Short mmCIF file of N, CA and C in Angstrom, two decimals:
data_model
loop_
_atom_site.label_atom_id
_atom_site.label_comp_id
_atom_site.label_asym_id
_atom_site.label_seq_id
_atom_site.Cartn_x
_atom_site.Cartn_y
_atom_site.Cartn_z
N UNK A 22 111.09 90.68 115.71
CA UNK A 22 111.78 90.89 114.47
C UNK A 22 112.37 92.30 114.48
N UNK A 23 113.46 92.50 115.06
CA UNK A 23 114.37 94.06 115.08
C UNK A 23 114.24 94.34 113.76
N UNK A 24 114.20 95.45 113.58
CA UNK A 24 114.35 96.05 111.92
C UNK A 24 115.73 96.07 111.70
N UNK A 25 116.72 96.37 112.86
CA UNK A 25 118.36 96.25 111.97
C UNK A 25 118.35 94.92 111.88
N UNK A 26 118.13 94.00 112.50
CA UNK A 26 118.80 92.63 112.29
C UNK A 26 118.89 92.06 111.07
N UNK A 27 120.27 91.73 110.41
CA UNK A 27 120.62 91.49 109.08
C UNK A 27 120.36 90.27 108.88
N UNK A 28 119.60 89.63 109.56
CA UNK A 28 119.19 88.46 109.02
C UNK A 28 117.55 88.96 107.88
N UNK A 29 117.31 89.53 108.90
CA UNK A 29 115.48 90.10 108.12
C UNK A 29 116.11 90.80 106.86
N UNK A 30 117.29 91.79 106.87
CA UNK A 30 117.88 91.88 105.10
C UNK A 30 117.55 90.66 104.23
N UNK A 31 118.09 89.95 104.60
CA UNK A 31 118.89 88.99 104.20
C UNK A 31 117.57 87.86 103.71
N UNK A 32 116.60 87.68 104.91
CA UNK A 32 115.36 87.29 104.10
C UNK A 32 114.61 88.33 102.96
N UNK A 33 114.65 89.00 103.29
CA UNK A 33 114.00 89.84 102.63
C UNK A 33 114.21 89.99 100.97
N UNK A 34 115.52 89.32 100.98
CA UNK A 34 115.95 89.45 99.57
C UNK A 34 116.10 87.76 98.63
N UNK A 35 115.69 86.97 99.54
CA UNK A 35 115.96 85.47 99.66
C UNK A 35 114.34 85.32 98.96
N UNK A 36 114.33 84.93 97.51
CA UNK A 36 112.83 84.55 96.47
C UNK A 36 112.67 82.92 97.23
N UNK A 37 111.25 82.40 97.14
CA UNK A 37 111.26 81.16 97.69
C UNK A 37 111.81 80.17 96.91
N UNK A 38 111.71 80.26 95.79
CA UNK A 38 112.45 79.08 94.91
C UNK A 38 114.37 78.93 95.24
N UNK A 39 114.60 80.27 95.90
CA UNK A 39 115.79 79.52 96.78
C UNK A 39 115.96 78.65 97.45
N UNK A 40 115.42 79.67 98.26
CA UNK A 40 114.85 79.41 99.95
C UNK A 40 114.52 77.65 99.98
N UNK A 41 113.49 77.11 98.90
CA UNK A 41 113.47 75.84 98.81
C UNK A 41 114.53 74.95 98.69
N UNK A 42 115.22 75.19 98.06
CA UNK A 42 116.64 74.31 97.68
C UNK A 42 118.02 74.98 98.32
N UNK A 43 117.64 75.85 99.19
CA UNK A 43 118.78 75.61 100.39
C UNK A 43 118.82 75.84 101.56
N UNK A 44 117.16 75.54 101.60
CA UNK A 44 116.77 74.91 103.09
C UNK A 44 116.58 75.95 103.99
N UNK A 45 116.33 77.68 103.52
CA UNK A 45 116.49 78.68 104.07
C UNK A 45 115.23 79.20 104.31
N UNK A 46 114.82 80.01 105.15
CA UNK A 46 113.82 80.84 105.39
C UNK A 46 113.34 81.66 103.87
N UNK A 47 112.18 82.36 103.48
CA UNK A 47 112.37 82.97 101.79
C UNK A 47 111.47 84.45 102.64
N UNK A 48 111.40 85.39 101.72
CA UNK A 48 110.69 86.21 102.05
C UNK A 48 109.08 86.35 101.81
N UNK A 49 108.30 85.64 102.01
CA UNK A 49 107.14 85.36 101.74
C UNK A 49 106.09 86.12 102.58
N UNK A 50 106.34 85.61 103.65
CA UNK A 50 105.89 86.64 105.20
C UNK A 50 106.29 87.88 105.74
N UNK A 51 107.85 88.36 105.25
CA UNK A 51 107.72 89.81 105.33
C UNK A 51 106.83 90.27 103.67
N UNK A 52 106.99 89.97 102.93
CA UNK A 52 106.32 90.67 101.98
C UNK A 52 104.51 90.56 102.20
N UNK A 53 104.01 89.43 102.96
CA UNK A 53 102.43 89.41 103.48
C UNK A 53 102.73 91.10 104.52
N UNK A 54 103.62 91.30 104.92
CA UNK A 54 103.72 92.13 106.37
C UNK A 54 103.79 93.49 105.43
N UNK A 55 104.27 93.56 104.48
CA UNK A 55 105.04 94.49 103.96
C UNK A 55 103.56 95.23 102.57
N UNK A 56 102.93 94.34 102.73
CA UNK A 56 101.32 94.61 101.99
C UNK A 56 100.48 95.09 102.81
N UNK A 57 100.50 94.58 104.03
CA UNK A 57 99.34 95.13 105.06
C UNK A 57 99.92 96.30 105.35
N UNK A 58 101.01 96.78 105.61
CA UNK A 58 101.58 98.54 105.64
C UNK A 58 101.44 99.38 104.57
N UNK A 59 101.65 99.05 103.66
CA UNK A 59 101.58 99.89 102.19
C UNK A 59 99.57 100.02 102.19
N UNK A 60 99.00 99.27 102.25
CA UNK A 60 97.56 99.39 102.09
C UNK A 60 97.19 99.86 103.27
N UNK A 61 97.48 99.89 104.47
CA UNK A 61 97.48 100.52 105.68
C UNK A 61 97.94 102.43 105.37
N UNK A 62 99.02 102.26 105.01
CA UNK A 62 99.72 103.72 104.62
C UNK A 62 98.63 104.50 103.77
N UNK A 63 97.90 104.06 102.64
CA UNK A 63 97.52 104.21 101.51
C UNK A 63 95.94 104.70 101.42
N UNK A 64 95.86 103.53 102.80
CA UNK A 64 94.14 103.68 103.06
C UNK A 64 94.04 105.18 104.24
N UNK A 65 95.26 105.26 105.05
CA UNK A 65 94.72 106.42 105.86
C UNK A 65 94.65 107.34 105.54
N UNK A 66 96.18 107.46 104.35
CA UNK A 66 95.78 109.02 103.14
C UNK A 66 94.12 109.24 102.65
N UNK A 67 94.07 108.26 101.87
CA UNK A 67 92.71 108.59 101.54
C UNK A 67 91.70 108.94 101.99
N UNK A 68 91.92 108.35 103.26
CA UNK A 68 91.13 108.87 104.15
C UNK A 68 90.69 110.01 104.74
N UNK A 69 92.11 110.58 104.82
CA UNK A 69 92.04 111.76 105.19
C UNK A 69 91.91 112.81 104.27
N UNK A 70 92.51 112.61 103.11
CA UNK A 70 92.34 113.37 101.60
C UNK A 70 91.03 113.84 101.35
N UNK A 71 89.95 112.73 101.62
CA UNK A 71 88.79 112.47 100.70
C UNK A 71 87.21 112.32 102.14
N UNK A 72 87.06 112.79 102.75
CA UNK A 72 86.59 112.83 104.02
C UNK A 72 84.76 112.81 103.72
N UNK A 73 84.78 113.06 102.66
CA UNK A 73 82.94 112.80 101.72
C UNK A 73 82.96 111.82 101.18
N UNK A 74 84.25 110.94 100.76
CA UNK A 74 83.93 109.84 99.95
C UNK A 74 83.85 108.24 100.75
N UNK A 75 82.72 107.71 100.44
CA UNK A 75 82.60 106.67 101.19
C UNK A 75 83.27 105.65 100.86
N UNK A 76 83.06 104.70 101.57
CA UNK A 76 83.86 103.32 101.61
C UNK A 76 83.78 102.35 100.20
N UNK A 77 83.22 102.26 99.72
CA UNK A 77 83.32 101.53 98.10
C UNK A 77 84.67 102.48 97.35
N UNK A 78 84.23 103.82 97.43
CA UNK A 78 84.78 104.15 96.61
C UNK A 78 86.09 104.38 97.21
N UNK A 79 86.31 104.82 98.71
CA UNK A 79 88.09 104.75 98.80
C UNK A 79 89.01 103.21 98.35
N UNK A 80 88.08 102.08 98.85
CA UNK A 80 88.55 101.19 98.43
C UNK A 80 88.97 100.84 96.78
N UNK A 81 88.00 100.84 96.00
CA UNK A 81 88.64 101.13 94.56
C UNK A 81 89.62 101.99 94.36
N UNK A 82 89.51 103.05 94.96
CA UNK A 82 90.97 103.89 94.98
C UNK A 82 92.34 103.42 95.28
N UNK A 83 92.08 102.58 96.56
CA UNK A 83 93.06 102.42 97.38
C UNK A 83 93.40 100.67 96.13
N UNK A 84 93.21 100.30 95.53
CA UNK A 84 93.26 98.68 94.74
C UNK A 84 93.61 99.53 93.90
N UNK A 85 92.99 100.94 93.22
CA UNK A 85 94.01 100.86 92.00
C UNK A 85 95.55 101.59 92.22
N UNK A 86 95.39 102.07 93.35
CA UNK A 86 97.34 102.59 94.14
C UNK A 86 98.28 101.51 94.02
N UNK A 87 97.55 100.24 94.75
CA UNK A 87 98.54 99.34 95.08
C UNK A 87 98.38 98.46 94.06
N UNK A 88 97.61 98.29 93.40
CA UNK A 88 98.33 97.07 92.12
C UNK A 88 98.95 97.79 91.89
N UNK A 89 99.92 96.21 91.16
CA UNK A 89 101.71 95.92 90.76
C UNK A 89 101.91 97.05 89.79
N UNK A 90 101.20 97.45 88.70
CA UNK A 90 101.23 98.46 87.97
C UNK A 90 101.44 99.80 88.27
N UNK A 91 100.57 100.05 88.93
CA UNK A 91 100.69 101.61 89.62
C UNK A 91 101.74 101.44 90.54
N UNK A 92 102.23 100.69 91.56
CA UNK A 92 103.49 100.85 92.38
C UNK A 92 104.82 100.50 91.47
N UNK A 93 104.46 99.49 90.80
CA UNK A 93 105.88 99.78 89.49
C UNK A 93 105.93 100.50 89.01
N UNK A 94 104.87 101.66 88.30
CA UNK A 94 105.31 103.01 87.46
C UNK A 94 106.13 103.76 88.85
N UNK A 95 105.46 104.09 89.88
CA UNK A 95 106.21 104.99 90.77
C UNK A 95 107.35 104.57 91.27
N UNK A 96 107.95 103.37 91.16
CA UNK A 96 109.37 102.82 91.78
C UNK A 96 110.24 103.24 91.01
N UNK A 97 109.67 103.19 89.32
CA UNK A 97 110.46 102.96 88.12
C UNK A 97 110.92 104.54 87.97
#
């Protein structure tokens, strides 16, 4: 999957309730791909930020970054 290739745009912007009714690929699987990087990104900060704090607690950290809430205030 090249990152220029304008087809991966092009899914990427394609909701499945299209995608269903015109027989097209939807973006479902880059956005699974596109969660494991952001929580990947998110978890190594913390990691490195917070180097006493153990694993329960980076994880609650890292769930309240990435819910829809907290990444919609920072987009917005």
């Amino acid at each position: 999957m090249p990152p220029g290739d304008p087809s991966n745009f092009h899914r990427a912007l394609t909701h499945s309730s299209y995608a269903y009714e015109a027989g097209t690929a939807d973006n479902e699987r880059l956005e699974f791909l596109g969660d494991a990087v952001v929580g990947l990104a998110i978890g190594a900060a913390l990691f490195q930020m917070y180097p006493n704090v153990n694993e329960g607690a980076l994880a609650k950290m890292r769930a309240s970054i990435i819910s829809a809430t907290s990444l919609g205030a920072q987009a917005a």
